[in-house]
PDB file of C-alpha atoms in Angstrom:
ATOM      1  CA  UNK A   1     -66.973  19.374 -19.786  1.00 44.00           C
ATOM      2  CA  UNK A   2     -67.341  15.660 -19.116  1.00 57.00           C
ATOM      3  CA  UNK A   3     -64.163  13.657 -21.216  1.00 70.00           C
ATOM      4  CA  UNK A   4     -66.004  10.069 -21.148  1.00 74.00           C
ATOM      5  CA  UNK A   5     -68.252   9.015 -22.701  1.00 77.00           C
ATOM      6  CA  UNK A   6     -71.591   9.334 -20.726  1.00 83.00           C
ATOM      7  CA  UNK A   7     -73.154   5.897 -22.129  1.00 84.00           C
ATOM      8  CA  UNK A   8     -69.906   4.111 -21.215  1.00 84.00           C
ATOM      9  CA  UNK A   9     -69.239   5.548 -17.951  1.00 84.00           C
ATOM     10  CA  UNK A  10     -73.212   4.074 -17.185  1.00 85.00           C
ATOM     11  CA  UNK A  11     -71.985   0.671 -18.498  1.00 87.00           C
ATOM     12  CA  UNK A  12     -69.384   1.154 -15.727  1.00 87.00           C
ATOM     13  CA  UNK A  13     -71.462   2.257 -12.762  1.00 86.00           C
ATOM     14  CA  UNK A  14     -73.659  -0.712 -13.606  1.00 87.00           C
ATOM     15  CA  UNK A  15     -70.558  -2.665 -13.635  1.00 86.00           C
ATOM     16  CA  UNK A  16     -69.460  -1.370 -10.039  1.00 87.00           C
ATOM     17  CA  UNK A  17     -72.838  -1.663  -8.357  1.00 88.00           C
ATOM     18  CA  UNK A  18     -72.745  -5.371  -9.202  1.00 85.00           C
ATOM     19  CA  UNK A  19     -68.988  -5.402  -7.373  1.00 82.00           C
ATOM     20  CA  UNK A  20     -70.640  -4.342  -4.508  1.00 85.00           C
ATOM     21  CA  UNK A  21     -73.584  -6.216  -4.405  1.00 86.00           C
ATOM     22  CA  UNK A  22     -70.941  -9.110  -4.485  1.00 81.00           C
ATOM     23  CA  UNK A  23     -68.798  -7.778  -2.185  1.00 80.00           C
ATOM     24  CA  UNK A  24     -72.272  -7.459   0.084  1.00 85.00           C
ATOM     25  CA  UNK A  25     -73.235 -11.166  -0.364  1.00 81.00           C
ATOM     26  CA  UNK A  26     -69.406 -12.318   0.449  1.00 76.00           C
ATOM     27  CA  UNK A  27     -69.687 -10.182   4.232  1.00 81.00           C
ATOM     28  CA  UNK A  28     -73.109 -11.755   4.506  1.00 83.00           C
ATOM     29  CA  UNK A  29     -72.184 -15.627   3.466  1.00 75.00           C
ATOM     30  CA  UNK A  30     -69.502 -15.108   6.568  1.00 73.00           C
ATOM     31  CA  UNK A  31     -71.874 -14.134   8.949  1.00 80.00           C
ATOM     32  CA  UNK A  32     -74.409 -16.509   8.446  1.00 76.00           C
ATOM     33  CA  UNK A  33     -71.888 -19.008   8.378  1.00 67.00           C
ATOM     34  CA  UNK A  34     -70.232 -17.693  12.056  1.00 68.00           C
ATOM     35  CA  UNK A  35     -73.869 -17.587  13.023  1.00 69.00           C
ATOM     36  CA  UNK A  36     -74.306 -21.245  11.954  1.00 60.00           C
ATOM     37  CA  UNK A  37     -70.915 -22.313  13.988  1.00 55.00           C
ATOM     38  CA  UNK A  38     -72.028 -20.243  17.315  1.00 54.00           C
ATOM     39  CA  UNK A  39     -75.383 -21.862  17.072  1.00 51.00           C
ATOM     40  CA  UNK A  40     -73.274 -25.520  17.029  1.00 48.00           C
ATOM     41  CA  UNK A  41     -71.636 -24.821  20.169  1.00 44.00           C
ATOM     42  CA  UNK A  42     -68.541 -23.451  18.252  1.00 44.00           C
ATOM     43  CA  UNK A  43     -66.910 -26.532  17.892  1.00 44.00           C
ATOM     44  CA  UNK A  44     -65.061 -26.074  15.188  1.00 46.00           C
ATOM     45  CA  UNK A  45     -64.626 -21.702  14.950  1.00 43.00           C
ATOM     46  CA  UNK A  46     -61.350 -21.759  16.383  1.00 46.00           C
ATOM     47  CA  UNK A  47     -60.128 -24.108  12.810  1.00 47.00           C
ATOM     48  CA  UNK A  48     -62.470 -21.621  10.942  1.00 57.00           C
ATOM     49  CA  UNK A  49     -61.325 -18.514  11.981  1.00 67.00           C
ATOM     50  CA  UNK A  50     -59.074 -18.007   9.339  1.00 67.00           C
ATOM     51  CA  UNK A  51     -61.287 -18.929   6.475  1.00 65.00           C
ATOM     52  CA  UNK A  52     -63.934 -16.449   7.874  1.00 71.00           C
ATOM     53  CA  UNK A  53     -61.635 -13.538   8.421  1.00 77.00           C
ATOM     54  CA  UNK A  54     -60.482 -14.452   4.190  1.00 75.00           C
ATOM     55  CA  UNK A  55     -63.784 -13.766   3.438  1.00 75.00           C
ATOM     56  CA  UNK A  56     -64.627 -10.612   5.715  1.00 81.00           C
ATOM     57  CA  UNK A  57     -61.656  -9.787   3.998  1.00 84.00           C
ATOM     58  CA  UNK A  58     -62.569 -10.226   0.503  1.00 80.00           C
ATOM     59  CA  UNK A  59     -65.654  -8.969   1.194  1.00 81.00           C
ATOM     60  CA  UNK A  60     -64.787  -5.408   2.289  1.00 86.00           C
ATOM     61  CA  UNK A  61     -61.828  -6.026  -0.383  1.00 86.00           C
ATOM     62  CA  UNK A  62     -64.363  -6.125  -3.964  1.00 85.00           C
ATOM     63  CA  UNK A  63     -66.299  -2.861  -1.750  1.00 87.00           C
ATOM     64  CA  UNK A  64     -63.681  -0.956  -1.530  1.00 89.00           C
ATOM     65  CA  UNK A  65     -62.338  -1.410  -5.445  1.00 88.00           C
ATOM     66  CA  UNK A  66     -66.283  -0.919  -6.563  1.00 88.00           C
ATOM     67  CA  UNK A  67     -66.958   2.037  -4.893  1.00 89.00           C
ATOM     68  CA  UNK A  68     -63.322   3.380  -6.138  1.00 89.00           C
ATOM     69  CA  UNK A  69     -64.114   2.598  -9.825  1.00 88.00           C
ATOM     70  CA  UNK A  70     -67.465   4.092  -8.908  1.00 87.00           C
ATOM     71  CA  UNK A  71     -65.354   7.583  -8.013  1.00 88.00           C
ATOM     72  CA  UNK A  72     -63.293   7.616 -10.824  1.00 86.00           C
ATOM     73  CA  UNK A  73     -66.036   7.397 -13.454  1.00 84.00           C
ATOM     74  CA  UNK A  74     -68.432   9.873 -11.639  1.00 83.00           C
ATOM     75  CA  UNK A  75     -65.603  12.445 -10.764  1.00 85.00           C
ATOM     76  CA  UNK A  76     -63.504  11.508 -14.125  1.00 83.00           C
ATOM     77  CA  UNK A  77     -60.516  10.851 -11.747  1.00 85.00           C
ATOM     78  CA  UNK A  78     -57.412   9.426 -13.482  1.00 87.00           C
ATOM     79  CA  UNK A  79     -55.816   8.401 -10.644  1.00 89.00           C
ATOM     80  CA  UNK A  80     -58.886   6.570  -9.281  1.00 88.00           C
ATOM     81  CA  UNK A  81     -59.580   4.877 -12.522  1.00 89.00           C
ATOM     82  CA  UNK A  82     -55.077   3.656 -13.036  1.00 90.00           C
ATOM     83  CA  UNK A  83     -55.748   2.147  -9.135  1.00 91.00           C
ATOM     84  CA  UNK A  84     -58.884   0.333 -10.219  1.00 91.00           C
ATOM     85  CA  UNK A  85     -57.467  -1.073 -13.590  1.00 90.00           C
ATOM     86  CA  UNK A  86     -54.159  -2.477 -11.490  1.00 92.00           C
ATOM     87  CA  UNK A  87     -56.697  -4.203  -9.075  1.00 90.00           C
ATOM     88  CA  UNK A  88     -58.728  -5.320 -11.736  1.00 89.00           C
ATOM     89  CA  UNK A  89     -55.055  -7.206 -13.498  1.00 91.00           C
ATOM     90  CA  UNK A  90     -54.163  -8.202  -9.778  1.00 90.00           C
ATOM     91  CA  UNK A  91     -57.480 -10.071  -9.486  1.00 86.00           C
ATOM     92  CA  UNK A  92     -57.805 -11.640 -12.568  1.00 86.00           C
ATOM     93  CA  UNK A  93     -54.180 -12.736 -12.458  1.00 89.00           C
ATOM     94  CA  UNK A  94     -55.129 -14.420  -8.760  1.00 87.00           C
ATOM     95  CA  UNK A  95     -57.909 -15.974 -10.196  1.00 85.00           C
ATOM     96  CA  UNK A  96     -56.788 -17.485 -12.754  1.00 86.00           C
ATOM     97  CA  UNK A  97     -53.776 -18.238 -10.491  1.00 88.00           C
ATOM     98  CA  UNK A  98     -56.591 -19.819  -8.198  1.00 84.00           C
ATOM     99  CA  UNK A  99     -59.258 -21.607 -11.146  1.00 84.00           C
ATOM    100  CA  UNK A 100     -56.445 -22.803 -13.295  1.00 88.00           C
ATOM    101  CA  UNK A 101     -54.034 -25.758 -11.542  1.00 87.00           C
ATOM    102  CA  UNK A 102     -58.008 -26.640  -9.309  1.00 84.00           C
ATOM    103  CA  UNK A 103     -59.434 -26.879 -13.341  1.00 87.00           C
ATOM    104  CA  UNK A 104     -56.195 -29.195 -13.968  1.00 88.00           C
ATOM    105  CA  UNK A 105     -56.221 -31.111 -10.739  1.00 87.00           C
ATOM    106  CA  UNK A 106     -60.155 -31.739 -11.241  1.00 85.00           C
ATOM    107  CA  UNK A 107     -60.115 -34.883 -12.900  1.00 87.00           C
ATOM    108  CA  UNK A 108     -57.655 -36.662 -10.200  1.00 87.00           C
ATOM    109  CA  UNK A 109     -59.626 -35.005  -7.211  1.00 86.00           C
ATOM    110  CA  UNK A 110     -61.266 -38.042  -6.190  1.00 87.00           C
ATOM    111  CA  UNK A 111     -58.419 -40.515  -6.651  1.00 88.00           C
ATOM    112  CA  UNK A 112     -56.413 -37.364  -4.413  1.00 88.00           C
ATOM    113  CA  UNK A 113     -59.068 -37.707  -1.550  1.00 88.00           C
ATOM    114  CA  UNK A 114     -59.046 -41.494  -1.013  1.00 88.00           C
ATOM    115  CA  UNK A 115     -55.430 -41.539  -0.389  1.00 89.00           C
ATOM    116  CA  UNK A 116     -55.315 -38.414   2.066  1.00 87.00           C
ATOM    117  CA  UNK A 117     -58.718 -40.169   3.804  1.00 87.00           C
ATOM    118  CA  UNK A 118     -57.004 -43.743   3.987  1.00 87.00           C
ATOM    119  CA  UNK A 119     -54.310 -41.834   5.840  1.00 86.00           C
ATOM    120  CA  UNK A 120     -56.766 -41.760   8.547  1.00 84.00           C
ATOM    121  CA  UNK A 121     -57.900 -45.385   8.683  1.00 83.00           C
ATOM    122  CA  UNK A 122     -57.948 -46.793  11.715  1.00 84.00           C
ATOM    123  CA  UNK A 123     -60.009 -44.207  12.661  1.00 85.00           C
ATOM    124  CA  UNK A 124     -59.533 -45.116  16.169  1.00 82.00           C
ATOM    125  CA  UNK A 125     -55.897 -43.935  16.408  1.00 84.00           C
ATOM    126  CA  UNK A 126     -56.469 -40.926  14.161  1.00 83.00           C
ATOM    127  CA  UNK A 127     -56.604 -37.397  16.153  1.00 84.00           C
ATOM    128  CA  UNK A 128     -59.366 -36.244  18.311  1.00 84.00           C
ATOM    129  CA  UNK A 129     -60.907 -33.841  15.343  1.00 84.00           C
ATOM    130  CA  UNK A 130     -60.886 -36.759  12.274  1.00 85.00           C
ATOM    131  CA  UNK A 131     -63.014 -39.066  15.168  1.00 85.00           C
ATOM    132  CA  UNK A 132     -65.310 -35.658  16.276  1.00 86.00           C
ATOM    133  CA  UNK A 133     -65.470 -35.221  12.448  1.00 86.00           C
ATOM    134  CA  UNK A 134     -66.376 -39.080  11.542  1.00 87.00           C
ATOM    135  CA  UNK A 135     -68.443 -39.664  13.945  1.00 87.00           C
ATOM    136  CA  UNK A 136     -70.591 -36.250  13.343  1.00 86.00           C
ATOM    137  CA  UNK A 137     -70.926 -37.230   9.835  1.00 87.00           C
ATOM    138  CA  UNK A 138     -72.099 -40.613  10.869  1.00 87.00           C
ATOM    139  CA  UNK A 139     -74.951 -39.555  12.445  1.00 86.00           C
ATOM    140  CA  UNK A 140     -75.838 -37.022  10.138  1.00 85.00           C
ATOM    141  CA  UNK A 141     -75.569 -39.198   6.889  1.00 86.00           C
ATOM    142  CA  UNK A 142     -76.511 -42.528   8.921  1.00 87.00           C
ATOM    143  CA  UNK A 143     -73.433 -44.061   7.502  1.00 88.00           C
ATOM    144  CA  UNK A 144     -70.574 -46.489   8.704  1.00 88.00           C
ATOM    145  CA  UNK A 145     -66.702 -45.761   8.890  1.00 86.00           C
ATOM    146  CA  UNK A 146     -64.700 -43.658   5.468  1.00 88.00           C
ATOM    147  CA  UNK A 147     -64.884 -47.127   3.256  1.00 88.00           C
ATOM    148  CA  UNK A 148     -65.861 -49.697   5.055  1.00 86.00           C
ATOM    149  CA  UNK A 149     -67.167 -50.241   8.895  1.00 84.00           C
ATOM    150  CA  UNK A 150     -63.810 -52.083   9.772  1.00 86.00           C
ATOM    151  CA  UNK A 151     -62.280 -48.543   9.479  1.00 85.00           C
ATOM    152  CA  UNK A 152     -63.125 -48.652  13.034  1.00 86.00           C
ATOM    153  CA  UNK A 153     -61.006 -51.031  15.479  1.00 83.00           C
ATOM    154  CA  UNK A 154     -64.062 -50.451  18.356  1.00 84.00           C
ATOM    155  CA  UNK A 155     -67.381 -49.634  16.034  1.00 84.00           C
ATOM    156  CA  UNK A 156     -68.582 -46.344  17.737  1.00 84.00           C
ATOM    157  CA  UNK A 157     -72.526 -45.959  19.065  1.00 84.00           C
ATOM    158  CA  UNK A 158     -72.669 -43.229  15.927  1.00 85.00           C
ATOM    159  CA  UNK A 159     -72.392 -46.347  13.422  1.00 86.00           C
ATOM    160  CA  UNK A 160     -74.983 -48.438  15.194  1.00 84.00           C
ATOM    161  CA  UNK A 161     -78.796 -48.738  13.245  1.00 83.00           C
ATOM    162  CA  UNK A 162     -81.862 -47.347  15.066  1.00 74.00           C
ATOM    163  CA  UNK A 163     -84.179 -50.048  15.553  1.00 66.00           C
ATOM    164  CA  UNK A 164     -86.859 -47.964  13.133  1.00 62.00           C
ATOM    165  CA  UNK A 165     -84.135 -48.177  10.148  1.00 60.00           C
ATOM    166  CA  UNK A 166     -85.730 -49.605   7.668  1.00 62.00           C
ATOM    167  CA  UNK A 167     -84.821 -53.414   6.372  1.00 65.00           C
ATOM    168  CA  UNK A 168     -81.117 -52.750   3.638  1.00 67.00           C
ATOM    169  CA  UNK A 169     -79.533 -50.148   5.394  1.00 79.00           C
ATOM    170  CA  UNK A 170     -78.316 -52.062   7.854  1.00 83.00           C
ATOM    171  CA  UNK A 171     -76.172 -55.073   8.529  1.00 80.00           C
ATOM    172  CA  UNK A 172     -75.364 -57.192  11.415  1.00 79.00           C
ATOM    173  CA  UNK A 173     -71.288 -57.098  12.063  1.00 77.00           C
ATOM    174  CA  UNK A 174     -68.928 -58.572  14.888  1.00 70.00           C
ATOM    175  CA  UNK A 175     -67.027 -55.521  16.961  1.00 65.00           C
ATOM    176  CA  UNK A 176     -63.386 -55.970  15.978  1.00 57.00           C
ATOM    177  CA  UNK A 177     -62.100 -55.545  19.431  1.00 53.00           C
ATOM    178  CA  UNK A 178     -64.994 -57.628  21.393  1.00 50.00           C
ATOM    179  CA  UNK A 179     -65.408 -60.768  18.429  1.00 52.00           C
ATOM    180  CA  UNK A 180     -68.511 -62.192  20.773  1.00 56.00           C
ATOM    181  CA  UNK A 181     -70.172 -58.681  20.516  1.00 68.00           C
ATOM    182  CA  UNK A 182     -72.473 -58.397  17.557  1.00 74.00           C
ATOM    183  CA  UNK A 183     -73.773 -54.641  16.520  1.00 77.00           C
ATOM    184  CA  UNK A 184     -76.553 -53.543  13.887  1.00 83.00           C
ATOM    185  CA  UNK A 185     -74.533 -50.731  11.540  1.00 84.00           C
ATOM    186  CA  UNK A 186     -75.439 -48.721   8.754  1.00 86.00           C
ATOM    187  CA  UNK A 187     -74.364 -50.388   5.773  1.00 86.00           C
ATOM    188  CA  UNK A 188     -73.599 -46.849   3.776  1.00 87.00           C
ATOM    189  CA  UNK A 189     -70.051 -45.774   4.096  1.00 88.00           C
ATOM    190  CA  UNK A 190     -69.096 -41.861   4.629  1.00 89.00           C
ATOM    191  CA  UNK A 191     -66.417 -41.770   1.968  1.00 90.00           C
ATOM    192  CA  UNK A 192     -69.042 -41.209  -1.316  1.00 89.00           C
ATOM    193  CA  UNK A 193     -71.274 -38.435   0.877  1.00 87.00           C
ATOM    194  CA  UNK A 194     -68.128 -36.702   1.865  1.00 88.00           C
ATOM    195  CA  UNK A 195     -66.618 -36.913  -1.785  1.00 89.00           C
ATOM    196  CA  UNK A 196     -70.349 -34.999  -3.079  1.00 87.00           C
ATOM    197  CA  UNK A 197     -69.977 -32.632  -0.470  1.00 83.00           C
ATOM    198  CA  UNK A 198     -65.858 -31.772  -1.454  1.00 84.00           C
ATOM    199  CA  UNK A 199     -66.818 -31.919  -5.380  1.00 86.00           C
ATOM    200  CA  UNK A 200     -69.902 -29.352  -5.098  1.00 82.00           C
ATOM    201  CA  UNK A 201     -67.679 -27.051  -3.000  1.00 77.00           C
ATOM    202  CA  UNK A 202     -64.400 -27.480  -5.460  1.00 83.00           C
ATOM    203  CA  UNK A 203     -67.122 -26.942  -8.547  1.00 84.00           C
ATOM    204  CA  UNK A 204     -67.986 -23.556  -7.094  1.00 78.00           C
ATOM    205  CA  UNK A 205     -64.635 -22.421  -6.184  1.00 79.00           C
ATOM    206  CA  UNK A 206     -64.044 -23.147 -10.230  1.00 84.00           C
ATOM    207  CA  UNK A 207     -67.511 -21.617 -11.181  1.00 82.00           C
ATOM    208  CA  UNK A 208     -66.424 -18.296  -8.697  1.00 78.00           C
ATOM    209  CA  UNK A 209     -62.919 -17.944 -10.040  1.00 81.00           C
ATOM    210  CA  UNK A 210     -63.348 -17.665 -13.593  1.00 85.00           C
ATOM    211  CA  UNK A 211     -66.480 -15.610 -13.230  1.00 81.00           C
ATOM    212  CA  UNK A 212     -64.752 -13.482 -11.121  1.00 81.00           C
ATOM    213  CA  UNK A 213     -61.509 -13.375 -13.575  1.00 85.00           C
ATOM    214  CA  UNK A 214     -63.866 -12.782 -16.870  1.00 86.00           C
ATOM    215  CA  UNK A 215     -65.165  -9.827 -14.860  1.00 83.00           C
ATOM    216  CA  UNK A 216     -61.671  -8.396 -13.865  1.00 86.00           C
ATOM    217  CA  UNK A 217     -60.761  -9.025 -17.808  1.00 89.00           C
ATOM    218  CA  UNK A 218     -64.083  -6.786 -18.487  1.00 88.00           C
ATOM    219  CA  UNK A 219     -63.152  -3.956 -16.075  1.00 86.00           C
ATOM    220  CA  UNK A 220     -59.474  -3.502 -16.906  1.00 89.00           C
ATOM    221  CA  UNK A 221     -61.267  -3.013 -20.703  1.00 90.00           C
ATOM    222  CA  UNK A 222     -63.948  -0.687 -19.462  1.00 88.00           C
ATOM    223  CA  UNK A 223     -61.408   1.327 -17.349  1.00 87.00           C
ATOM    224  CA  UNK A 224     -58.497   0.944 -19.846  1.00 89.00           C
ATOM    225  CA  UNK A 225     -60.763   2.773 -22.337  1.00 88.00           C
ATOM    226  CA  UNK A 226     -62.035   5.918 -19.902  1.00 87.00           C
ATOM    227  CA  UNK A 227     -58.645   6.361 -19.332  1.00 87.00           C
ATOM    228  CA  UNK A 228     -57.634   6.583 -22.696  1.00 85.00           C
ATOM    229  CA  UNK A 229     -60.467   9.099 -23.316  1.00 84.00           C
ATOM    230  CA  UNK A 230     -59.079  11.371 -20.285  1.00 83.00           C
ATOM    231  CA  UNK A 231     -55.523  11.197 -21.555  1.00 82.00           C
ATOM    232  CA  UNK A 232     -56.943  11.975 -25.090  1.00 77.00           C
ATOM    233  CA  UNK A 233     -59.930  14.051 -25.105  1.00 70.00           C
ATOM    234  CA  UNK A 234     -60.346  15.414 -28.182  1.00 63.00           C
ATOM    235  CA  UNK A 235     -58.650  12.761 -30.300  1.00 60.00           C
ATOM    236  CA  UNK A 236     -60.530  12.006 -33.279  1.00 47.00           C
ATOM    237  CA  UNK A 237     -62.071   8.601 -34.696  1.00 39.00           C
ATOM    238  CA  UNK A 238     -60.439   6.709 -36.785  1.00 42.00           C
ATOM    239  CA  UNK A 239     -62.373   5.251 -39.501  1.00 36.00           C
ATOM    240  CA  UNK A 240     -61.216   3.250 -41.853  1.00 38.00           C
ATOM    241  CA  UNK A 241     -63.272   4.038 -45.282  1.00 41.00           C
ATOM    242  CA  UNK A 242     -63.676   0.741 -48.119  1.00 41.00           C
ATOM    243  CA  UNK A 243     -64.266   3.900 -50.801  1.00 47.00           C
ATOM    244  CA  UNK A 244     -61.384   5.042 -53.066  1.00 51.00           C
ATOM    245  CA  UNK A 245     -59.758   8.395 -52.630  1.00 51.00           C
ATOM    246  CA  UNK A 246     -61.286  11.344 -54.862  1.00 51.00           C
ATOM    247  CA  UNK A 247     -57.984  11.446 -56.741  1.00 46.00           C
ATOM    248  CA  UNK A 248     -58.154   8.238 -57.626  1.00 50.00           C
ATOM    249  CA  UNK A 249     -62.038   8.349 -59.069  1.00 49.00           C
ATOM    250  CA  UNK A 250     -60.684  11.816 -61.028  1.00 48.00           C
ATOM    251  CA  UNK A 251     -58.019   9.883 -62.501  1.00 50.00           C
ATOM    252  CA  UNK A 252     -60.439   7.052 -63.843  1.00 53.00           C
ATOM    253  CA  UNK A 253     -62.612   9.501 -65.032  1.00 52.00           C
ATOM    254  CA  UNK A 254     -60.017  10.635 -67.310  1.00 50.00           C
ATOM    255  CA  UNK A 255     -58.722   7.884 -68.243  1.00 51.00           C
ATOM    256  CA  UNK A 256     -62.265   6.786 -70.339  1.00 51.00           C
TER     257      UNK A 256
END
């Protein structure tokens, strides 16, 4: 004789197939994004690695705790269901571990990222991968050094203007090192496209985490309760009646 109740253990399944269709997109969004690196040459993979193994990892991670839940509700497991509600307070504790100091660092982001990214400046003596990385964003964004084109000591061929730019998004500059050489740059600097790009990514980590904690907080209730009607299966309702004992209307009775 099924113990929970059949309309919330459909709540739950609903509740698991949307883990794993998570879980799914996760796997996916680490593919296509290895796909996307192999396709550059794999410049950068061997930095990556690690970020897309966190994800694989996550991935098969929210899977493996849907399909459990899944289990437990369909086979009325107890154990299954106490393993998915201590997941479920795991994750939502490392979410909120995660979304709340990014939440309170937020508004000082941007002040944050112009002092690591002056650290850089001259770009010239920076490492091999911040001059790779400049320069690829250069002529990608058609823009000119992090804040200014005398970032660079030597102005790089990625700064210089094609001659179909159109007239205000360039401007004529002397080479630092060669002061008789005179070059066409962009007149856009990096620093505000590269600031969008951080602050969209940073708003969906925030967006992710607390989604992702408010539907932990929703499966430890969903689970907490199944398990309470397993332990307690034939535990009756308590209602809590607004209308006066019979004793009590007797008594009145005959008192008038």
């Amino acid at each position: 004789m099924a113990q929970i109740n059949i309309c919330l253990k459909r709540i739950f399944t609903v509740f698991n197939i949307f883990f794993m269709v998570v879980g799914a997109v996760v796997i996916l969004l680490a593919l296509w994004c290895q796909f996307f690196m192999d396709n550059r040459g794999g410049h950068n993979l061997e930095g990556r690695t690690t970020q897309l193994f966190f994800f694989y990892m996550v991935g098969c991670i929210i899977l493996m705790i849907a399909v459990l839940g899944a289990y437990g509700a369909h086979k009325e497991s107890k154990v299954a269901l106490i393993m998915f509600l201590v997941f479920m307070v795991i994750g939502s504790l490392l979410m909120l571990i995660i979304g709340i100091p990014a939440a309170i660092i937020h508004p000082q982001l941007k002040g944050i990222m112009e002092k690591t990214f002056s650290g850089f400046v001259p770009l010239d003596k920076s490492s091999e991968d911040v001059r790779n990385m400049a320069e690829g964003i250069q002529e990608k964004f058609h823009c000119c050094g992090l804040f200014s084109y005398k970032d660079w000591e030597n102005i790089p061929d990625s700064c210089v203007c094609s001659q179909e730019e159109k007239e205000g998004k360039c401007q004529t500059v002397e080479n630092n090192t060669f002061m008789l050489q005179r070059k066409s740059v962009y007149t856009k600097t990096c620093f505000p496209t590269i600031m969008d790009y951080i602050q969209f990514h940073y708003n969906i980590i925030l967006v992710i985490s607390f989604t992702l904690a408010v539907l932990a907080l929703l499966g430890m209730i969903l689970s907490s309760i199944m398990i309470h009607q397993l332990y307690y299966p034939n535990r009756p309702t308590i209602v809590v009646s607004m209308m006066p004992p019979k004793y009590e209307e007797l008594h009145n009775t005959l008192a008038y």
